[in-house]
Short mmCIF file of C-alpha atoms in Angstrom, two decimals:
data_model
loop_
_atom_site.label_atom_id
_atom_site.label_comp_id
_atom_site.label_asym_id
_atom_site.label_seq_id
_atom_site.Cartn_x
_atom_site.Cartn_y
_atom_site.Cartn_z
CA MET K 161 -22.89 -70.40 53.58
CA ALA K 162 -24.51 -69.88 50.19
CA VAL K 163 -24.55 -66.16 50.83
CA PHE K 164 -20.84 -66.23 51.55
CA TRP K 165 -20.08 -68.10 48.32
CA ARG K 166 -22.19 -65.71 46.32
CA TRP K 167 -20.40 -62.81 47.95
CA TRP K 168 -17.05 -64.49 47.36
CA GLY K 169 -17.85 -65.17 43.73
CA ARG K 170 -18.68 -61.55 43.23
CA TYR K 171 -15.83 -59.88 45.07
CA ALA K 172 -13.04 -62.45 45.10
CA GLY K 173 -11.27 -60.92 42.09
CA GLY K 174 -11.33 -57.40 43.44
CA LEU K 175 -10.30 -58.52 46.89
CA LEU K 176 -7.33 -60.49 45.61
CA LEU K 177 -6.22 -57.59 43.42
CA THR K 178 -6.45 -55.19 46.34
CA VAL K 179 -4.35 -57.47 48.52
CA LEU K 180 -1.81 -57.92 45.72
CA ILE K 181 -1.55 -54.16 45.16
CA LEU K 182 -1.10 -53.45 48.84
CA ILE K 183 1.53 -56.20 49.17
CA GLY K 184 3.37 -54.80 46.15
CA ALA K 185 3.31 -51.27 47.51
CA TRP K 186 4.45 -52.51 50.92
CA ILE K 187 7.38 -54.37 49.36
CA LEU K 188 8.39 -51.17 47.54
CA ARG K 189 8.19 -49.33 50.84
CA GLU K 190 10.26 -51.84 52.76
CA THR K 191 12.93 -52.09 50.06
CA ASN K 192 13.21 -48.30 49.91
CA GLY K 193 11.89 -48.36 46.35
CA ALA K 194 14.90 -50.38 45.19
CA ALA K 195 13.28 -51.58 41.97
CA ILE K 196 12.10 -48.09 41.02
CA ARG K 197 15.47 -46.54 41.73
CA GLU K 198 17.32 -49.11 39.65
CA PHE K 199 14.88 -48.62 36.78
CA TYR K 200 15.15 -44.84 37.01
CA ARG K 201 18.92 -45.10 36.81
CA LEU K 202 18.62 -47.29 33.71
CA LEU K 203 16.43 -44.63 32.03
CA ASN K 204 18.80 -41.95 33.18
CA LEU K 205 21.94 -43.61 31.79
CA PRO K 206 21.95 -41.80 28.41
CA LEU K 207 21.58 -38.47 30.23
CA GLN K 208 24.70 -38.87 32.32
CA GLN K 209 27.60 -37.18 30.65
CA ARG K 210 31.05 -38.14 31.79
CA GLY K 211 34.40 -36.45 31.49
CA ASP K 212 33.72 -32.83 30.54
CA GLU K 213 33.08 -31.89 34.16
CA GLN K 214 36.76 -32.24 35.02
CA GLN K 215 37.58 -28.53 34.90
CA SER K 216 34.95 -27.37 37.36
CA LEU K 217 35.76 -30.34 39.58
CA ILE K 218 39.37 -29.26 39.79
CA GLN K 219 38.47 -25.62 40.50
CA ALA K 220 36.14 -26.38 43.35
CA ARG K 221 38.49 -28.95 44.79
CA THR K 222 41.05 -26.20 45.10
CA TRP K 223 38.90 -24.38 47.65
CA GLN K 224 38.46 -27.59 49.56
CA LEU K 225 42.20 -28.26 49.56
CA GLU K 226 42.93 -24.74 50.78
CA GLN K 227 40.64 -25.24 53.72
CA GLN K 228 42.18 -28.59 54.48
CA LEU K 229 45.62 -27.02 54.33
CA ALA K 230 44.65 -24.34 56.84
CA GLU K 231 43.29 -27.06 59.07
CA LEU K 232 46.48 -29.07 58.70
CA GLN K 233 48.61 -26.11 59.69
CA ALA K 234 46.59 -25.54 62.84
CA GLU K 235 46.79 -29.24 63.54
CA ASN K 236 50.52 -29.26 62.98
CA ALA K 237 51.06 -26.53 65.54
CA ARG K 238 49.21 -28.53 68.12
CA LEU K 239 51.03 -31.72 67.18
CA ARG K 240 54.29 -30.15 68.22
CA GLN K 241 52.99 -29.90 71.74
CA LEU K 242 50.99 -33.06 71.75
CA LEU K 243 52.53 -35.95 69.89
CA ASN K 244 49.66 -38.42 70.19
CA THR K 245 47.09 -36.70 67.97
CA PRO K 246 45.62 -38.88 65.19
CA MET K 247 46.44 -37.89 61.63
CA LEU K 248 43.95 -36.42 59.16
CA PRO K 249 42.11 -38.90 56.97
CA ASN K 250 43.03 -39.45 53.38
CA LEU K 251 40.18 -38.05 51.26
CA GLU K 252 40.71 -40.20 48.17
CA GLY K 253 37.46 -41.61 46.90
CA ARG K 254 35.32 -42.54 43.98
CA ILE K 255 33.70 -39.88 41.78
CA VAL K 256 30.03 -40.70 41.34
CA PRO K 257 27.27 -38.93 39.34
CA VAL K 258 24.15 -37.53 41.03
CA ILE K 259 21.11 -38.80 39.12
CA GLY K 260 18.14 -37.65 41.18
CA ARG K 261 16.70 -35.97 44.24
CA SER K 262 14.09 -36.74 46.82
CA SER K 263 10.51 -36.48 45.64
CA ASP K 264 9.48 -34.72 48.78
CA GLN K 265 9.89 -31.33 50.35
CA TRP K 266 10.20 -32.53 53.93
CA TRP K 267 13.23 -34.80 53.57
CA ARG K 268 16.32 -34.20 51.53
CA PHE K 269 18.16 -36.94 49.71
CA LEU K 270 20.44 -37.31 46.74
CA LEU K 271 20.28 -40.33 44.49
CA LEU K 272 23.68 -41.47 43.22
CA GLY K 273 24.22 -43.50 40.06
CA GLU K 274 26.47 -46.12 41.64
CA GLY K 275 25.90 -48.66 44.36
CA SER K 276 27.19 -51.78 46.04
CA ARG K 277 28.31 -53.30 42.74
CA GLN K 278 30.77 -50.42 42.32
CA GLY K 279 32.04 -50.90 45.85
CA LEU K 280 30.01 -48.30 47.75
CA SER K 281 28.45 -49.20 51.09
CA ILE K 282 26.14 -47.77 53.73
CA GLY K 283 27.93 -45.20 55.84
CA GLY K 284 30.10 -44.06 52.95
CA VAL K 285 30.98 -40.38 53.36
CA VAL K 286 29.91 -38.15 50.47
CA ILE K 287 31.97 -35.08 49.68
CA GLY K 288 31.21 -32.52 46.99
CA ASN K 289 33.22 -29.74 45.46
CA GLY K 290 33.66 -27.58 48.52
CA GLY K 291 33.26 -29.99 51.41
CA LEU K 292 30.98 -32.43 53.14
CA VAL K 293 27.62 -33.33 51.53
CA GLY K 294 26.30 -36.18 53.68
CA ARG K 295 26.44 -39.94 54.05
CA ILE K 296 24.98 -42.96 52.27
CA THR K 297 21.98 -44.33 54.13
CA SER K 298 20.52 -46.83 51.69
CA ILE K 299 22.02 -48.78 48.83
CA THR K 300 21.02 -50.98 45.88
CA PRO K 301 23.36 -52.70 43.37
CA ASN K 302 23.56 -49.62 41.14
CA THR K 303 22.19 -46.68 43.14
CA SER K 304 22.69 -45.22 46.58
CA ARG K 305 20.77 -42.68 48.60
CA VAL K 306 22.55 -39.91 50.45
CA MET K 307 21.16 -38.15 53.47
CA LEU K 308 22.18 -34.52 53.10
CA LEU K 309 23.56 -32.23 55.78
CA THR K 310 20.50 -30.03 55.18
CA ASP K 311 18.08 -32.85 56.04
CA PRO K 312 16.22 -32.00 59.25
CA ALA K 313 17.15 -35.40 60.70
CA SER K 314 20.87 -34.89 60.15
CA ARG K 315 23.13 -34.21 63.18
CA ILE K 316 26.88 -33.87 62.87
CA GLY K 317 29.60 -33.01 65.36
CA VAL K 318 31.67 -30.10 64.06
CA VAL K 319 34.53 -28.02 65.29
CA VAL K 320 35.41 -24.38 64.61
CA GLY K 321 38.72 -24.38 62.78
CA ARG K 322 40.15 -21.29 64.47
CA THR K 323 39.24 -21.92 68.11
CA ARG K 324 38.57 -25.70 68.21
CA GLN K 325 35.12 -24.96 69.69
CA MET K 326 32.77 -27.95 69.48
CA GLY K 327 29.24 -27.72 68.12
CA ILE K 328 26.46 -29.77 66.61
CA LEU K 329 25.45 -29.07 63.02
CA ARG K 330 21.75 -29.58 62.36
CA GLY K 331 19.73 -29.44 59.17
CA GLN K 332 16.59 -27.31 59.20
CA LEU K 333 13.32 -27.65 57.34
CA ASN K 334 13.96 -24.43 55.44
CA GLN K 335 17.22 -25.62 53.86
CA GLN K 336 19.36 -23.66 56.28
CA VAL K 337 21.97 -25.26 58.46
CA ILE K 338 22.74 -24.13 61.98
CA VAL K 339 25.37 -25.04 64.55
CA GLU K 340 24.38 -25.30 68.18
CA PHE K 341 27.17 -24.81 70.67
CA LEU K 342 27.54 -26.61 73.92
CA GLU K 343 29.07 -23.69 75.79
CA LYS K 344 27.32 -20.46 76.63
CA ASP K 345 30.06 -18.28 75.23
CA PRO K 346 31.33 -19.99 72.10
CA LYS K 347 34.37 -18.25 70.70
CA VAL K 348 33.05 -18.04 67.19
CA GLN K 349 32.56 -15.23 64.71
CA PRO K 350 31.35 -14.87 61.12
CA LYS K 351 33.74 -16.22 58.46
CA ASP K 352 35.04 -18.96 60.77
CA THR K 353 35.37 -22.27 58.96
CA LEU K 354 33.80 -25.43 60.34
CA PHE K 355 35.18 -28.95 60.06
CA THR K 356 33.87 -32.34 61.06
CA SER K 357 34.92 -33.11 64.60
CA ALA K 358 37.00 -36.01 65.80
CA LEU K 359 34.20 -36.87 68.21
CA SER K 360 31.70 -37.54 65.41
CA SER K 361 31.53 -41.28 64.85
CA LEU K 362 29.83 -41.07 61.45
CA PHE K 363 32.44 -38.95 59.69
CA PRO K 364 36.21 -38.81 59.63
CA ALA K 365 37.57 -35.71 61.34
CA GLY K 366 38.76 -32.64 59.49
CA ILE K 367 36.50 -32.48 56.42
CA PRO K 368 35.53 -28.86 55.70
CA VAL K 369 31.80 -28.29 56.11
CA GLY K 370 31.11 -24.59 55.66
CA GLU K 371 31.51 -21.07 56.88
CA VAL K 372 29.76 -19.28 59.74
CA GLN K 373 27.44 -16.58 58.40
CA SER K 374 25.98 -15.07 61.55
CA VAL K 375 26.14 -15.79 65.26
CA GLU K 376 23.11 -15.54 67.55
CA LEU K 377 23.79 -15.67 71.27
CA GLU K 378 20.71 -13.85 72.61
CA ASP K 379 19.06 -17.06 73.71
CA PRO K 380 21.40 -18.35 76.45
CA THR K 381 19.82 -21.83 76.40
CA ARG K 382 20.59 -22.29 72.74
CA PRO K 383 23.59 -20.38 71.44
CA HIS K 384 23.76 -21.06 67.75
CA ALA K 385 25.15 -19.82 64.45
CA THR K 386 23.85 -19.94 60.89
CA VAL K 387 26.17 -21.67 58.47
CA ILE K 388 26.69 -21.44 54.71
CA LEU K 389 27.71 -24.84 53.42
CA GLY K 390 30.85 -25.01 51.33
CA VAL K 391 29.06 -27.22 48.82
CA PRO K 392 26.38 -25.82 46.50
CA ILE K 393 24.05 -28.74 47.27
CA ASP K 394 21.40 -27.47 44.86
CA ARG K 395 23.69 -27.72 41.88
CA LEU K 396 25.68 -30.85 42.63
CA GLU K 397 26.13 -33.13 39.66
CA TRP K 398 29.18 -35.09 40.81
CA VAL K 399 30.28 -36.12 44.27
CA THR K 400 33.16 -38.07 45.77
CA VAL K 401 32.37 -41.05 47.97
CA ILE K 402 34.88 -42.18 50.57
CA PRO K 403 34.32 -45.58 52.13
CA TYR K 404 34.13 -45.10 55.88
CA ALA K 405 33.72 -47.38 58.84
CA GLU K 406 33.22 -46.15 62.38
CA PRO K 407 36.57 -46.00 64.11
CA THR K 408 37.34 -48.42 66.90
CA ASP K 409 38.79 -47.21 70.16
CA THR K 410 42.37 -47.29 69.00
CA PHE K 411 43.38 -44.87 66.28
CA THR K 412 45.29 -46.20 63.31
CA PRO K 413 47.59 -43.53 61.95
CA ASN K 414 47.69 -43.52 58.13
CA MET Y 186 -16.80 -66.18 23.68
CA LEU Y 187 -15.37 -63.47 21.47
CA ASN Y 188 -16.93 -60.84 23.66
CA ARG Y 189 -15.33 -62.40 26.69
CA GLN Y 190 -11.93 -62.41 25.08
CA THR Y 191 -12.02 -58.72 24.15
CA HIS Y 192 -13.21 -57.96 27.65
CA LEU Y 193 -10.23 -59.81 29.10
CA ARG Y 194 -7.91 -57.99 26.77
CA GLN Y 195 -9.35 -54.63 27.75
CA THR Y 196 -9.10 -55.41 31.43
CA SER Y 197 -5.46 -56.43 31.22
CA LEU Y 198 -4.70 -53.39 29.06
CA ASN Y 199 -6.39 -51.24 31.68
CA TRP Y 200 -4.16 -52.67 34.41
CA LEU Y 201 -1.15 -52.05 32.22
CA VAL Y 202 -2.22 -48.42 31.79
CA ILE Y 203 -2.75 -48.03 35.54
CA ALA Y 204 0.61 -49.57 36.46
CA GLY Y 205 2.36 -47.68 33.67
CA SER Y 206 0.96 -44.31 34.69
CA VAL Y 207 1.91 -44.90 38.34
CA GLY Y 208 5.39 -45.88 37.16
CA VAL Y 209 5.74 -42.72 35.09
CA CYS Y 210 4.62 -40.56 38.02
CA THR Y 211 7.13 -42.33 40.29
CA LEU Y 212 10.02 -41.75 37.90
CA LEU Y 213 8.98 -38.13 37.32
CA SER Y 214 9.15 -37.57 41.06
CA LEU Y 215 12.87 -38.38 41.11
CA ILE Y 216 13.75 -35.82 38.44
CA HIS Y 217 15.37 -32.74 39.79
CA VAL Y 218 15.77 -29.37 38.14
CA PRO Y 219 18.76 -27.61 39.74
CA ALA Y 220 17.84 -24.61 41.90
CA LEU Y 221 14.10 -25.16 41.38
CA GLU Y 222 13.62 -27.47 44.34
CA VAL Y 223 10.54 -25.64 45.59
CA LEU Y 224 8.76 -25.80 42.26
CA ALA Y 225 8.47 -29.59 41.96
CA PRO Y 226 4.89 -30.86 41.71
CA ASP Y 227 3.73 -33.79 43.82
CA TRP Y 228 3.23 -36.43 41.13
CA PHE Y 229 1.88 -39.05 43.53
CA LEU Y 230 -0.82 -36.68 44.69
CA ILE Y 231 -1.77 -35.78 41.12
CA TRP Y 232 -2.20 -39.45 40.26
CA VAL Y 233 -4.29 -40.22 43.33
CA VAL Y 234 -6.58 -37.27 42.58
CA GLY Y 235 -6.93 -38.30 38.94
CA TRP Y 236 -7.73 -41.86 39.95
CA SER Y 237 -10.22 -41.03 42.70
CA VAL Y 238 -12.30 -38.42 40.92
CA LYS Y 239 -14.75 -40.91 39.44
CA ARG Y 240 -14.37 -43.79 41.86
CA THR Y 241 -15.67 -44.99 45.18
CA VAL Y 242 -14.23 -43.88 48.47
CA TRP Y 243 -12.57 -47.23 49.14
CA GLN Y 244 -10.91 -47.33 45.76
CA GLY Y 245 -9.57 -43.86 46.45
CA VAL Y 246 -8.30 -44.80 49.91
CA ILE Y 247 -6.58 -47.98 48.74
CA ALA Y 248 -4.90 -46.17 45.85
CA GLY Y 249 -3.77 -43.52 48.34
CA VAL Y 250 -2.29 -46.12 50.70
CA ALA Y 251 -0.51 -47.96 47.88
CA LEU Y 252 1.03 -44.82 46.39
CA GLY Y 253 1.83 -43.51 49.86
CA TRP Y 254 3.85 -46.63 50.59
CA ILE Y 255 5.71 -46.32 47.31
CA GLN Y 256 6.52 -42.72 48.15
CA ASP Y 257 7.68 -43.86 51.61
CA GLY Y 258 10.11 -46.19 49.90
CA LEU Y 259 11.54 -43.36 47.83
CA THR Y 260 11.85 -40.80 50.61
CA SER Y 261 11.39 -41.62 54.26
CA PRO Y 262 8.76 -43.78 55.97
CA HIS Y 263 8.76 -41.71 59.18
CA PRO Y 264 6.10 -40.39 59.18
CA SER Y 265 4.31 -42.32 56.45
CA HIS Y 266 2.93 -40.57 53.37
CA ALA Y 267 0.17 -43.20 53.18
CA VAL Y 268 -2.02 -41.45 55.76
CA ALA Y 269 -2.17 -38.18 53.87
CA LEU Y 270 -2.61 -39.74 50.44
CA ALA Y 271 -5.34 -42.12 51.67
CA LEU Y 272 -7.21 -39.13 53.04
CA VAL Y 273 -6.75 -37.32 49.73
CA GLY Y 274 -8.04 -40.32 47.77
CA GLY Y 275 -11.07 -40.73 50.02
CA LEU Y 276 -11.97 -37.04 50.04
CA THR Y 277 -11.60 -36.69 46.29
CA ALA Y 278 -13.91 -39.64 45.73
CA LEU Y 279 -16.38 -38.19 48.21
CA MET Y 280 -16.65 -34.99 46.24
CA GLN Y 281 -18.45 -36.96 43.50
CA LYS Y 282 -17.18 -34.55 40.96
CA GLN Y 283 -19.59 -35.46 38.20
CA ARG Y 284 -22.50 -34.36 40.35
CA PHE Y 285 -21.37 -31.14 41.96
CA VAL Y 286 -18.64 -29.74 39.78
CA SER Y 287 -18.58 -29.42 36.03
CA GLU Y 288 -16.06 -31.71 34.42
CA ASP Y 289 -13.14 -29.79 32.98
CA PHE Y 290 -9.47 -29.15 33.55
CA ILE Y 291 -10.14 -26.13 35.72
CA SER Y 292 -12.07 -28.12 38.28
CA ILE Y 293 -9.43 -30.86 38.29
CA ALA Y 294 -6.81 -28.19 38.92
CA LEU Y 295 -8.89 -26.75 41.73
CA ILE Y 296 -9.41 -30.12 43.39
CA THR Y 297 -5.70 -30.88 43.11
CA PHE Y 298 -4.91 -27.50 44.65
CA ALA Y 299 -7.12 -28.14 47.65
CA MET Y 300 -5.91 -31.72 48.04
CA ALA Y 301 -2.24 -30.68 47.91
CA MET Y 302 -2.95 -28.25 50.76
CA ILE Y 303 -4.63 -31.01 52.77
CA ASN Y 304 -1.83 -33.46 51.96
CA GLN Y 305 0.88 -31.09 53.21
CA THR Y 306 -1.17 -30.18 56.27
CA VAL Y 307 -1.53 -33.84 57.26
CA ILE Y 308 2.21 -34.41 56.80
CA ALA Y 309 2.99 -31.30 58.85
CA THR Y 310 0.67 -32.56 61.59
CA GLN Y 311 2.39 -35.94 61.55
CA MET Y 312 5.77 -34.18 61.74
CA SER Y 313 4.59 -32.11 64.71
CA VAL Y 314 3.48 -35.22 66.56
CA SER Y 315 6.25 -37.64 65.73
CA THR Y 316 9.45 -35.59 65.46
CA ASP Y 317 11.24 -33.31 67.88
CA LEU Y 318 11.56 -30.47 65.39
CA PRO Y 319 10.37 -27.11 66.72
CA LEU Y 320 6.66 -26.61 65.91
CA GLN Y 321 7.27 -23.09 64.70
CA ASP Y 322 9.74 -24.32 62.07
CA ILE Y 323 7.42 -27.08 60.90
CA TRP Y 324 4.48 -24.80 60.32
CA GLN Y 325 6.54 -22.06 58.78
CA HIS Y 326 7.95 -24.62 56.36
CA HIS Y 327 4.44 -25.94 55.80
CA ARG Y 328 3.28 -22.51 54.70
CA GLN Y 329 5.92 -22.28 51.99
CA VAL Y 330 5.75 -25.89 50.87
CA ALA Y 331 1.98 -26.25 50.84
CA LEU Y 332 1.46 -23.24 48.61
CA SER Y 333 4.22 -24.04 46.12
CA SER Y 334 3.28 -27.71 45.99
CA ALA Y 335 -0.40 -26.84 45.49
CA ILE Y 336 0.29 -24.40 42.69
CA MET Y 337 2.71 -26.64 40.83
CA SER Y 338 0.60 -29.77 41.28
CA SER Y 339 -2.56 -28.08 40.05
CA LEU Y 340 -0.71 -26.80 37.00
CA TRP Y 341 0.52 -30.27 36.08
CA ALA Y 342 -2.61 -32.19 37.10
CA PRO Y 343 -4.51 -31.88 33.78
CA LEU Y 344 -1.55 -33.41 31.98
CA VAL Y 345 -1.88 -36.63 33.99
CA TYR Y 346 -5.65 -36.54 34.28
CA ALA Y 347 -6.62 -35.88 30.63
CA PRO Y 348 -5.25 -39.06 28.99
CA LEU Y 349 -6.22 -41.29 31.91
CA ASN Y 350 -9.74 -39.87 32.01
CA ARG Y 351 -10.16 -40.32 28.27
CA TRP Y 352 -9.00 -43.93 28.52
CA TRP Y 353 -11.29 -44.77 31.44
CA SER Y 354 -14.37 -43.16 29.94
CA TRP Y 355 -13.68 -45.00 26.68
CA LEU Y 356 -13.52 -48.25 28.67
CA GLN Y 357 -16.83 -47.42 30.35
CA GLU Y 358 -18.49 -46.76 27.00
CA GLN Y 359 -17.33 -50.14 25.74
CA GLU Y 360 -18.99 -51.82 28.65
#
């Protein structure tokens, strides 16, 4: 017993500190670093400039609108035959600054400077100048984390604008994005534009995603195409967040 | 009595320095320079190496686990960064730098370089085991990432290590 007390007297302080440190680190882990993110945003506040980005925002939005228009025209043609098709979503959202990136080269995130206090929520769809960026996966009162399309864990149902061919868009480790097609002979060619598909439950249908760069059909088990994203994800400083909830079975036309 | 008070003050100041330097490294890791994604150093790794160089293996391992968990919180906990960083902390402490390697910035940079390689290799191994990504992609990515991370981390390491080392050796002299 005496030995134990002597041992305790000698190491109790260190032991307690160790436990405290590990508990603290674990809390940070479980809260997705909420405290650190909030603090980082606070430090970053003076660095965020507002307003003078308007011009470039408008320019890039033009490309996005053109793509949406092309999509709408194709949609319209089909609507004449098929009256029950759901309408395109309304892409009005909140413009939010990007304040940071992931500190890791294996996962890709964006850190946004607004959070639940400004009305954002998990699942919110993030769109940049040029198309889809990703979705919000974690949120604190003043920051939110966005999983990017280029993240290796990201999977999104897409559709080829010209032929309505379905595919699955996957992020890769090397920052590329590829689309895997379900059919052996996908009718797709370079320069085809991709949109989010109506079958994807995480995103509203019809948001432009990117353009097909090259098609590789040699491997019959995995026909796929390399895609250039419409959004310059590397240089994003502002994004638009659209609140989005998974649709229920019945479509509500808007 | 007086001696005891200054000792207490130094100890609490030391903890403040430790927590503050970890905090700075954490915030630095969120900063992003557009189009230079590949060139970001691994600040957590740099701190763990700087901490472990003159400490025992267990101190290195625990620091590695703690910082690994913090990094998990900021990126993704699957797979955990704690495994790799704990290994880095333990190995760095095992090297017993003061005995085998001369103490200067170059050797710190070299140790950081090697540890960054090990760190990325462990993460790549974890990725291979726990995700369904193609192995070929993982290891190809590992090649690029490990080298760039090692180079950048070893370049920045002396900046973190120098002030911390000076502070800790000053503390040791006082005792």
